[in-house]
CSV table of C-alpha atoms in Angstrom, one decimal:
chain,number,residue,atom,x,y,z
A,1,MET,CA,30.2,-139.4,102.7
A,2,GLU,CA,28.7,-136.5,101.0
A,3,ILE,CA,29.8,-134.3,103.8
A,4,VAL,CA,33.4,-135.3,103.3
A,5,ILE,CA,33.3,-134.7,99.6
A,6,LEU,CA,31.8,-131.2,100.2
A,7,ALA,CA,34.5,-130.4,102.7
A,8,VAL,CA,37.2,-131.4,100.2
A,9,VAL,CA,35.7,-129.2,97.5
A,10,ILE,CA,35.6,-126.3,99.8
A,11,ALA,CA,39.1,-126.8,100.8
A,12,VAL,CA,40.3,-126.9,97.2
A,13,VAL,CA,38.5,-123.7,96.4
A,14,LEU,CA,40.0,-121.9,99.4
A,15,VAL,CA,43.5,-123.1,98.5
A,16,GLY,CA,43.0,-121.8,94.9
A,17,ALA,CA,41.8,-118.4,96.1
A,18,VAL,CA,44.7,-117.9,98.5
A,19,SER,CA,47.2,-118.9,95.8
A,20,GLY,CA,45.7,-116.3,93.4
A,21,LEU,CA,46.0,-113.5,96.0
A,22,VAL,CA,49.6,-114.3,96.6
A,23,ILE,CA,50.6,-114.2,92.9
A,24,GLY,CA,48.7,-111.0,92.2
A,25,GLY,CA,50.4,-109.2,95.1
A,26,ARG,CA,53.8,-110.1,93.7
A,27,ARG,CA,52.9,-108.7,90.3
A,28,LYS,CA,51.9,-105.3,91.8
A,29,LYS,CA,55.4,-104.7,93.2
A,30,GLN,CA,57.1,-101.8,91.2
A,31,LEU,CA,60.0,-102.6,89.0
A,32,PRO,CA,63.2,-100.6,89.7
A,33,PRO,CA,63.0,-97.2,88.0
A,34,ALA,CA,64.8,-96.9,84.7
A,35,GLU,CA,67.4,-94.3,84.2
A,36,ARG,CA,65.8,-91.1,82.9
A,37,PRO,CA,67.6,-88.9,80.4
A,38,SER,CA,69.1,-85.7,81.8
A,39,ALA,CA,67.2,-82.4,81.0
A,40,THR,CA,70.2,-81.1,78.9
A,41,PRO,CA,71.4,-83.6,76.3
A,42,THR,CA,75.1,-83.9,75.7
A,43,ILE,CA,75.9,-83.1,72.0
A,44,THR,CA,78.9,-84.8,70.6
A,45,THR,CA,80.7,-82.8,67.9
A,46,PRO,CA,81.0,-84.9,64.8
A,47,PRO,CA,84.5,-85.5,63.5
A,48,ALA,CA,85.7,-83.0,61.0
A,49,GLU,CA,85.7,-83.9,57.3
A,50,PRO,CA,89.1,-84.9,56.1
A,51,ARG,CA,90.8,-82.4,53.8
A,52,VAL,CA,92.6,-83.2,50.6
A,53,GLY,CA,95.9,-85.0,51.5
A,54,ASP,CA,95.0,-85.6,55.2
A,55,GLU,CA,94.6,-88.9,56.8
A,56,ALA,CA,91.1,-89.9,57.9
A,57,GLU,CA,91.7,-89.0,61.5
A,58,THR,CA,90.4,-86.6,64.0
A,59,PRO,CA,91.7,-83.1,63.1
A,60,ARG,CA,94.3,-81.6,65.3
A,61,ASP,CA,94.1,-78.2,66.9
A,62,GLU,CA,96.0,-75.8,64.8
A,63,SER,CA,96.2,-72.0,64.5
A,64,ARG,CA,94.3,-70.5,61.6
A,65,ARG,CA,94.7,-67.0,60.2
A,66,THR,CA,91.8,-64.7,59.6
A,67,ILE,CA,91.2,-62.9,56.3
A,68,GLU,CA,92.5,-59.7,57.8
A,69,GLU,CA,95.9,-61.3,58.4
A,70,VAL,CA,96.3,-62.6,54.8
A,71,ASP,CA,97.9,-60.3,52.3
A,72,LEU,CA,95.7,-60.5,49.3
A,73,PRO,CA,97.0,-59.4,45.9
A,74,THR,CA,95.6,-56.0,45.0
A,75,ALA,CA,94.1,-56.0,41.6
A,76,GLU,CA,94.2,-52.8,39.6
A,77,ALA,CA,90.8,-51.4,39.1
A,78,PRO,CA,89.9,-51.4,35.4
A,79,GLU,CA,89.8,-47.9,33.9
A,80,ALA,CA,86.2,-46.8,33.5
A,81,PRO,CA,85.5,-46.0,29.9
A,82,PRO,CA,85.1,-42.3,29.2
A,83,ALA,CA,81.6,-41.1,29.7
A,84,GLU,CA,80.0,-40.5,26.3
A,85,ALA,CA,78.3,-37.1,26.1
A,86,GLU,CA,74.5,-37.4,25.6
A,87,PRO,CA,73.7,-36.6,22.0
A,88,ALA,CA,71.9,-33.3,21.7
A,89,PRO,CA,68.3,-33.5,20.4
A,90,ALA,CA,68.2,-33.3,16.7
A,91,ALA,CA,66.8,-30.1,15.4
A,92,PRO,CA,63.7,-30.5,13.4
A,93,GLU,CA,64.3,-30.6,9.7
A,94,VAL,CA,63.4,-27.3,8.0
A,95,GLU,CA,61.2,-27.8,5.0
A,96,VAL,CA,61.4,-25.8,1.8
A,97,PRO,CA,57.8,-24.8,0.9
A,98,GLU,CA,56.6,-24.8,-2.7
A,99,PRO,CA,56.9,-21.4,-4.4
A,100,THR,CA,53.6,-19.4,-4.3
A,101,GLU,CA,53.9,-18.3,-7.9
A,102,GLY,CA,51.3,-20.2,-9.9
A,103,ARG,CA,50.2,-22.3,-6.9
A,104,LEU,CA,46.5,-21.8,-7.6
A,105,VAL,CA,47.1,-23.1,-11.2
A,106,ARG,CA,48.8,-26.2,-9.8
A,107,LEU,CA,45.8,-26.8,-7.5
A,108,ARG,CA,43.4,-26.2,-10.3
A,109,ALA,CA,42.2,-29.9,-10.4
A,110,ARG,CA,41.1,-29.6,-6.8
A,111,LEU,CA,39.3,-26.4,-7.4
A,112,ALA,CA,37.6,-27.8,-10.5
A,113,ARG,CA,35.7,-30.3,-8.4
A,114,SER,CA,33.2,-27.4,-7.6
A,115,GLN,CA,32.7,-26.6,-11.3
A,116,ASN,CA,29.9,-29.1,-12.0
A,117,ALA,CA,27.2,-27.1,-10.2
A,118,LEU,CA,28.4,-23.6,-11.1
A,119,GLY,CA,30.6,-23.4,-14.2
A,120,LYS,CA,29.6,-26.5,-16.2
A,121,GLY,CA,26.0,-26.2,-15.0
A,122,LEU,CA,25.8,-22.7,-16.4
A,123,LEU,CA,27.5,-23.7,-19.7
A,124,THR,CA,25.0,-26.5,-20.1
A,125,LEU,CA,22.0,-24.3,-19.6
A,126,LEU,CA,23.4,-21.5,-21.9
A,127,SER,CA,24.0,-24.1,-24.7
A,128,ARG,CA,20.3,-24.9,-25.1
A,129,GLU,CA,18.9,-24.0,-28.4
A,130,HIS,CA,16.1,-22.0,-27.0
A,131,LEU,CA,16.7,-19.9,-23.9
A,132,ASP,CA,13.1,-19.5,-22.5
A,133,GLU,CA,12.1,-18.1,-19.2
A,134,ASP,CA,12.3,-21.6,-17.5
A,135,THR,CA,15.9,-21.8,-18.6
A,136,TRP,CA,16.8,-18.4,-17.2
A,137,GLU,CA,15.1,-19.4,-13.9
A,138,GLU,CA,17.3,-22.5,-13.8
A,139,ILE,CA,20.3,-20.4,-14.4
A,140,GLU,CA,19.3,-18.2,-11.4
A,141,ASP,CA,18.7,-21.3,-9.3
A,142,THR,CA,22.2,-22.6,-10.2
A,143,LEU,CA,23.8,-19.3,-9.1
A,144,LEU,CA,21.8,-19.1,-5.9
A,145,THR,CA,22.6,-22.7,-5.0
A,146,ALA,CA,26.3,-21.9,-5.4
A,147,ASP,CA,26.0,-19.0,-2.8
A,148,VAL,CA,26.6,-16.2,-5.3
A,149,GLY,CA,23.9,-14.2,-3.5
A,150,VAL,CA,20.6,-12.6,-4.7
A,151,ALA,CA,21.8,-9.2,-5.9
A,152,PRO,CA,24.9,-10.5,-7.8
A,153,THR,CA,22.8,-13.3,-9.3
A,154,GLN,CA,20.2,-10.9,-10.7
A,155,GLU,CA,23.0,-8.7,-12.0
A,156,LEU,CA,24.7,-11.5,-13.8
A,157,VAL,CA,21.6,-12.9,-15.3
A,158,GLU,CA,20.6,-9.6,-16.8
A,159,ARG,CA,24.0,-9.1,-18.4
A,160,LEU,CA,23.9,-12.7,-19.8
A,161,ARG,CA,20.5,-12.1,-21.3
A,162,GLU,CA,21.7,-9.0,-23.0
A,163,ARG,CA,24.8,-10.5,-24.4
A,164,VAL,CA,23.1,-13.7,-25.6
A,165,ARG,CA,20.5,-11.6,-27.4
A,166,VAL,CA,23.2,-9.5,-29.1
A,167,LEU,CA,25.3,-12.6,-29.9
A,168,GLY,CA,22.6,-14.5,-31.6
A,169,THR,CA,24.1,-17.8,-32.7
A,170,ARG,CA,26.2,-19.3,-30.0
A,171,THR,CA,29.1,-21.7,-30.4
A,172,PRO,CA,30.4,-23.6,-27.3
A,173,GLN,CA,33.6,-21.5,-27.3
A,174,GLU,CA,31.7,-18.2,-27.6
A,175,LEU,CA,29.5,-19.2,-24.7
A,176,ARG,CA,32.5,-20.1,-22.6
A,177,THR,CA,34.2,-16.8,-23.4
A,178,LEU,CA,31.0,-14.9,-22.6
A,179,LEU,CA,30.5,-16.6,-19.3
A,180,ARG,CA,34.2,-16.2,-18.3
A,181,ASP,CA,34.1,-12.5,-19.0
A,182,GLU,CA,30.9,-12.0,-16.9
A,183,LEU,CA,32.2,-14.0,-14.0
A,184,LEU,CA,35.4,-12.1,-13.9
A,185,LYS,CA,33.5,-8.8,-13.8
A,186,LEU,CA,31.5,-10.2,-10.9
A,187,ILE,CA,34.6,-11.2,-8.9
A,188,ALA,CA,36.7,-8.2,-9.8
A,189,THR,CA,37.6,-5.6,-7.2
A,190,ASP,CA,39.9,-2.6,-7.1
A,191,ALA,CA,41.3,-3.6,-3.7
A,192,PRO,CA,44.8,-5.3,-3.8
A,193,ARG,CA,44.6,-9.0,-3.2
A,194,ALA,CA,48.1,-9.6,-2.0
A,195,VAL,CA,48.6,-10.0,1.8
A,196,LYS,CA,50.3,-6.8,3.0
A,197,THR,CA,53.7,-7.9,4.3
A,198,ASP,CA,55.8,-4.8,3.7
A,199,ASN,CA,54.7,-1.6,5.5
A,200,GLY,CA,57.7,0.4,4.7
A,201,LEU,CA,58.5,0.9,8.4
A,202,GLU,CA,61.3,-0.4,10.6
A,203,THR,CA,58.8,-2.6,12.4
A,204,PRO,CA,57.5,-5.9,11.0
A,205,ALA,CA,54.2,-6.1,9.2
A,206,VAL,CA,51.6,-7.5,11.7
A,207,VAL,CA,48.9,-9.8,10.5
A,208,MET,CA,46.0,-11.0,12.8
A,209,VAL,CA,44.0,-14.0,11.8
A,210,VAL,CA,40.4,-14.1,13.2
A,211,GLY,CA,37.3,-16.3,12.7
A,212,VAL,CA,34.7,-18.5,14.4
A,213,ASN,CA,35.4,-22.0,15.8
A,214,GLY,CA,36.1,-24.8,13.3
A,215,THR,CA,37.0,-22.7,10.3
A,216,GLY,CA,40.7,-23.7,10.4
A,217,LYS,CA,42.3,-20.6,11.7
A,218,THR,CA,45.4,-22.2,13.3
A,219,THR,CA,46.0,-24.4,10.3
A,220,THR,CA,45.6,-21.4,8.0
A,221,THR,CA,48.0,-19.4,10.0
A,222,GLY,CA,50.6,-22.1,9.8
A,223,LYS,CA,50.1,-22.5,6.0
A,224,LEU,CA,50.3,-18.7,5.6
A,225,ALA,CA,53.7,-18.9,7.3
A,226,ARG,CA,54.8,-21.4,4.7
A,227,VAL,CA,53.5,-19.0,1.9
A,228,LEU,CA,55.5,-16.1,3.3
A,229,VAL,CA,58.7,-18.2,3.9
A,230,ALA,CA,58.4,-19.4,0.3
A,231,ASP,CA,58.4,-15.8,-0.8
A,232,GLY,CA,61.6,-15.1,1.2
A,233,LYS,CA,60.1,-13.6,4.3
A,234,SER,CA,61.2,-14.2,7.9
A,235,VAL,CA,58.2,-14.9,10.2
A,236,VAL,CA,57.4,-14.9,13.9
A,237,LEU,CA,54.2,-16.6,15.0
A,238,GLY,CA,52.1,-15.5,18.0
A,239,ALA,CA,50.0,-18.3,19.6
A,240,ALA,CA,47.3,-16.1,21.1
A,241,ASP,CA,44.7,-18.9,21.0
A,242,THR,CA,45.0,-19.9,24.7
A,243,PHE,CA,41.5,-21.4,25.1
A,244,ARG,CA,41.8,-24.4,22.8
A,245,ALA,CA,43.9,-27.3,24.0
A,246,ALA,CA,47.1,-27.9,22.0
A,247,ALA,CA,46.5,-24.9,19.8
A,248,ALA,CA,49.9,-23.5,20.7
A,249,ASP,CA,51.6,-26.9,20.1
A,250,GLN,CA,49.9,-27.1,16.7
A,251,LEU,CA,51.1,-23.7,15.7
A,252,GLN,CA,54.6,-24.3,17.0
A,253,THR,CA,54.8,-27.5,14.9
A,254,TRP,CA,53.9,-25.5,11.8
A,255,GLY,CA,56.5,-22.9,12.6
A,256,GLU,CA,59.3,-25.4,13.2
A,257,ARG,CA,58.7,-27.0,9.8
A,258,VAL,CA,59.8,-23.7,8.1
A,259,GLY,CA,62.1,-22.3,10.8
A,260,ALA,CA,59.7,-19.7,12.2
A,261,ARG,CA,59.8,-18.9,15.9
A,262,THR,CA,56.6,-19.2,17.9
A,263,VAL,CA,55.8,-17.0,20.9
A,264,ARG,CA,53.4,-18.7,23.3
A,265,GLY,CA,52.2,-18.5,26.9
A,266,PRO,CA,50.4,-20.6,29.5
A,267,GLU,CA,47.2,-22.3,28.6
A,268,GLY,CA,44.3,-20.1,29.5
A,269,GLY,CA,46.6,-17.0,29.6
A,270,ASP,CA,45.8,-13.5,28.4
A,271,PRO,CA,45.6,-13.5,24.6
A,272,ALA,CA,46.4,-9.8,24.3
A,273,SER,CA,49.5,-10.2,26.4
A,274,ILE,CA,50.8,-13.0,24.1
A,275,ALA,CA,50.0,-11.0,21.0
A,276,PHE,CA,51.9,-8.0,22.5
A,277,ASP,CA,54.9,-10.2,23.3
A,278,ALA,CA,54.9,-11.7,19.8
A,279,VAL,CA,55.1,-8.3,18.1
A,280,LYS,CA,57.8,-7.2,20.6
A,281,GLU,CA,59.8,-10.4,19.7
A,282,GLY,CA,59.3,-9.7,16.0
A,283,ILE,CA,60.7,-6.2,16.4
A,284,ALA,CA,63.7,-7.5,18.4
A,285,GLU,CA,64.5,-10.1,15.8
A,286,HIS,CA,63.9,-7.7,12.8
A,287,ALA,CA,61.4,-10.2,11.4
A,288,ASP,CA,59.5,-9.3,8.2
A,289,VAL,CA,56.1,-10.4,9.4
A,290,VAL,CA,54.4,-11.3,12.7
A,291,LEU,CA,51.4,-13.6,12.3
A,292,ILE,CA,49.0,-13.7,15.3
A,293,ASP,CA,46.6,-16.6,15.6
A,294,THR,CA,43.6,-15.7,17.8
A,295,ALA,CA,41.1,-18.0,19.5
A,296,GLY,CA,38.0,-19.1,17.6
A,297,ARG,CA,34.9,-17.5,19.0
A,298,LEU,CA,31.2,-17.5,18.4
A,299,HIS,CA,30.1,-14.4,16.6
A,300,THR,CA,27.0,-14.3,18.8
A,301,LYS,CA,29.0,-13.9,22.0
A,302,ALA,CA,29.5,-10.2,22.8
A,303,GLY,CA,32.1,-10.8,25.5
A,304,LEU,CA,34.4,-12.8,23.3
A,305,MET,CA,34.1,-10.3,20.5
A,306,ASP,CA,35.0,-7.5,22.9
A,307,GLU,CA,38.1,-9.4,23.9
A,308,LEU,CA,39.1,-9.7,20.2
A,309,GLY,CA,38.9,-5.9,20.0
A,310,LYS,CA,41.2,-5.7,23.1
A,311,VAL,CA,43.8,-7.9,21.4
A,312,LYS,CA,43.7,-5.5,18.4
A,313,ARG,CA,44.2,-2.4,20.6
A,314,VAL,CA,47.0,-4.0,22.6
A,315,VAL,CA,48.9,-5.0,19.4
A,316,GLU,CA,48.6,-1.5,18.0
A,317,LYS,CA,50.4,-0.1,21.1
A,318,GLN,CA,53.5,-2.0,19.9
A,319,ALA,CA,53.2,-1.6,16.1
A,320,PRO,CA,50.6,-0.8,13.4
A,321,LEU,CA,48.2,-3.7,12.5
A,322,ASP,CA,48.6,-4.1,8.7
A,323,GLU,CA,46.2,-7.0,8.0
A,324,VAL,CA,43.2,-8.5,9.7
A,325,LEU,CA,42.3,-11.7,7.8
A,326,LEU,CA,38.9,-13.3,8.4
A,327,VAL,CA,38.9,-17.1,7.9
A,328,LEU,CA,35.6,-18.4,6.6
A,329,ASP,CA,34.5,-21.9,5.8
A,330,ALA,CA,33.3,-21.9,2.2
A,331,THR,CA,30.8,-24.7,3.0
A,332,THR,CA,28.8,-22.5,5.5
A,333,GLY,CA,27.3,-20.4,2.7
A,334,GLN,CA,25.1,-17.5,3.8
A,335,ASN,CA,25.8,-18.2,7.5
A,336,GLY,CA,29.4,-17.2,6.7
A,337,LEU,CA,28.2,-13.8,5.6
A,338,VAL,CA,26.5,-13.3,9.0
A,339,GLN,CA,29.7,-14.1,10.7
A,340,ALA,CA,31.7,-11.8,8.5
A,341,ARG,CA,29.4,-8.8,9.3
A,342,VAL,CA,29.8,-9.3,13.0
A,343,PHE,CA,33.6,-9.5,12.8
A,344,ALA,CA,33.8,-6.5,10.6
A,345,GLU,CA,32.0,-4.5,13.2
A,346,VAL,CA,34.6,-5.4,15.9
A,347,VAL,CA,37.8,-5.3,13.9
A,348,ASN,CA,38.6,-3.7,10.6
A,349,ILE,CA,38.7,-6.7,8.2
A,350,THR,CA,41.1,-6.2,5.4
A,351,GLY,CA,41.0,-9.6,3.6
A,352,ILE,CA,39.1,-12.9,3.5
A,353,VAL,CA,40.6,-16.4,3.6
A,354,LEU,CA,38.2,-19.0,2.2
A,355,THR,CA,38.9,-22.6,3.4
A,356,LYS,CA,37.5,-25.9,2.3
A,357,LEU,CA,36.8,-24.6,-1.1
A,358,ASP,CA,37.7,-27.9,-2.8
A,359,GLY,CA,35.0,-30.6,-3.3
A,360,THR,CA,32.1,-28.1,-2.8
A,361,ALA,CA,29.7,-26.4,-5.1
A,362,LYS,CA,29.9,-23.2,-3.0
A,363,GLY,CA,32.4,-21.4,-5.2
A,364,GLY,CA,30.0,-18.4,-5.5
A,365,ILE,CA,30.7,-17.5,-1.9
A,366,VAL,CA,33.7,-15.6,-3.3
A,367,VAL,CA,31.4,-13.2,-5.0
A,368,ALA,CA,29.0,-12.9,-2.1
A,369,VAL,CA,31.5,-12.2,0.6
A,370,GLN,CA,33.3,-9.6,-1.4
A,371,ARG,CA,30.1,-7.8,-2.1
A,372,GLU,CA,29.0,-8.1,1.6
A,373,LEU,CA,32.2,-6.7,3.2
A,374,GLY,CA,33.7,-4.7,0.4
A,375,VAL,CA,37.0,-6.4,1.0
A,376,PRO,CA,38.8,-8.9,-1.4
A,377,VAL,CA,39.3,-12.6,-1.0
A,378,LYS,CA,43.1,-12.9,-0.7
A,379,LEU,CA,43.7,-16.6,0.0
A,380,ILE,CA,41.8,-19.8,-0.6
A,381,GLY,CA,42.3,-23.2,0.9
A,382,LEU,CA,42.0,-26.2,-1.4
A,383,GLY,CA,42.9,-29.2,0.7
A,384,GLU,CA,44.6,-30.6,3.8
A,385,GLY,CA,48.1,-30.6,2.5
A,386,PRO,CA,50.7,-28.1,3.9
A,387,ASP,CA,50.9,-26.2,0.6
A,388,ASP,CA,47.2,-26.2,-0.3
A,389,LEU,CA,46.8,-22.6,0.6
A,390,ALA,CA,47.0,-20.4,-2.4
A,391,PRO,CA,46.9,-16.7,-3.2
A,392,PHE,CA,43.6,-15.9,-4.9
A,393,ASP,CA,43.9,-15.4,-8.6
A,394,PRO,CA,40.5,-14.5,-10.2
A,395,GLU,CA,41.4,-15.7,-13.7
A,396,ALA,CA,42.7,-19.1,-12.5
A,397,PHE,CA,39.6,-19.4,-10.3
A,398,VAL,CA,37.1,-18.7,-13.1
A,399,ASP,CA,39.0,-21.0,-15.5
A,400,ALA,CA,38.8,-23.8,-13.0
A,401,LEU,CA,35.1,-23.2,-12.5
A,402,ILE,CA,34.0,-23.3,-16.1
A,403,GLY,CA,36.7,-25.9,-17.3
A,404,ASP,CA,38.4,-26.0,-20.6
């Protein structure tokens, strides 16, 4: 019995296995291949958009004209507005300088700033009831501090001693008159103080401005041009300072303010050549005065000083040199005298211009420099304004020093 059951089980298993094989074989048969898309797709043109007034239908083929076949209305080109001429650059406004007559008197307040140490200091000492040796030593110290110089100081003190001894009782007004008289004697000189601007020749008067660096030569030259224009002179400026950047521009600006022509050359050019051309231009224009601004130079540099002598010689080939003005900084004191000596050896100094004399107690430099060089102080600078250069007037100068 067991054998029969075992045989039946085996038979069922075999039948199941055969049925599974048959079904699996049928599933492995490939399905019919699907239609593959062609390599180049067919693009269908979308229907045209309906135009205004057309039915919503497929547009019909119709002939169209190109833009070349259409006659467009020709619009007249608008007339271009007439081209406006570029405005010419405005000429610089020519200033009218202040008259030179009485200019130092008008600038008296600025000069009076230096009176405390010199003028008022001396008056205070001389007003003491007893003038002993200590007082006279203080008077000497006051004069030396104001750069009057040793020899002029001793001379002035001796004269003051004598006059005070003779005068006896001294009122403030008597002391002021006494001191004024003695200071005027100290400053006095027989040489003319006016800048020589009329040589009596057909050629213009030629003035050369010299000095060390930083004394204000270019500014002084420009201000001197204003002084001369104020006196009715026609001026040509020569920018022979070719070593300092913008020196020629600065001088030209000064000239344009008063209508004076400036002759200049390239930066670093030959100063003597420019000075020569300036004089030549002044002769051609029949100018009254030619002002030549030279480069600032150290008085200790022999080569630079020799070049200054060359400028002088070249100018004199064109016309006589009427003035050589040495510009000194009043605040440099005795060092300014050393500078003056060296310049006087190279060029014939005919006049002194003292700048920066306002706000300083160095008013005595006027006395010292005149004694040292034997030439007069002709101009003094009392500020930064364009009309702060004044012809030197000894009486106005002394009055400003000692006050009213």
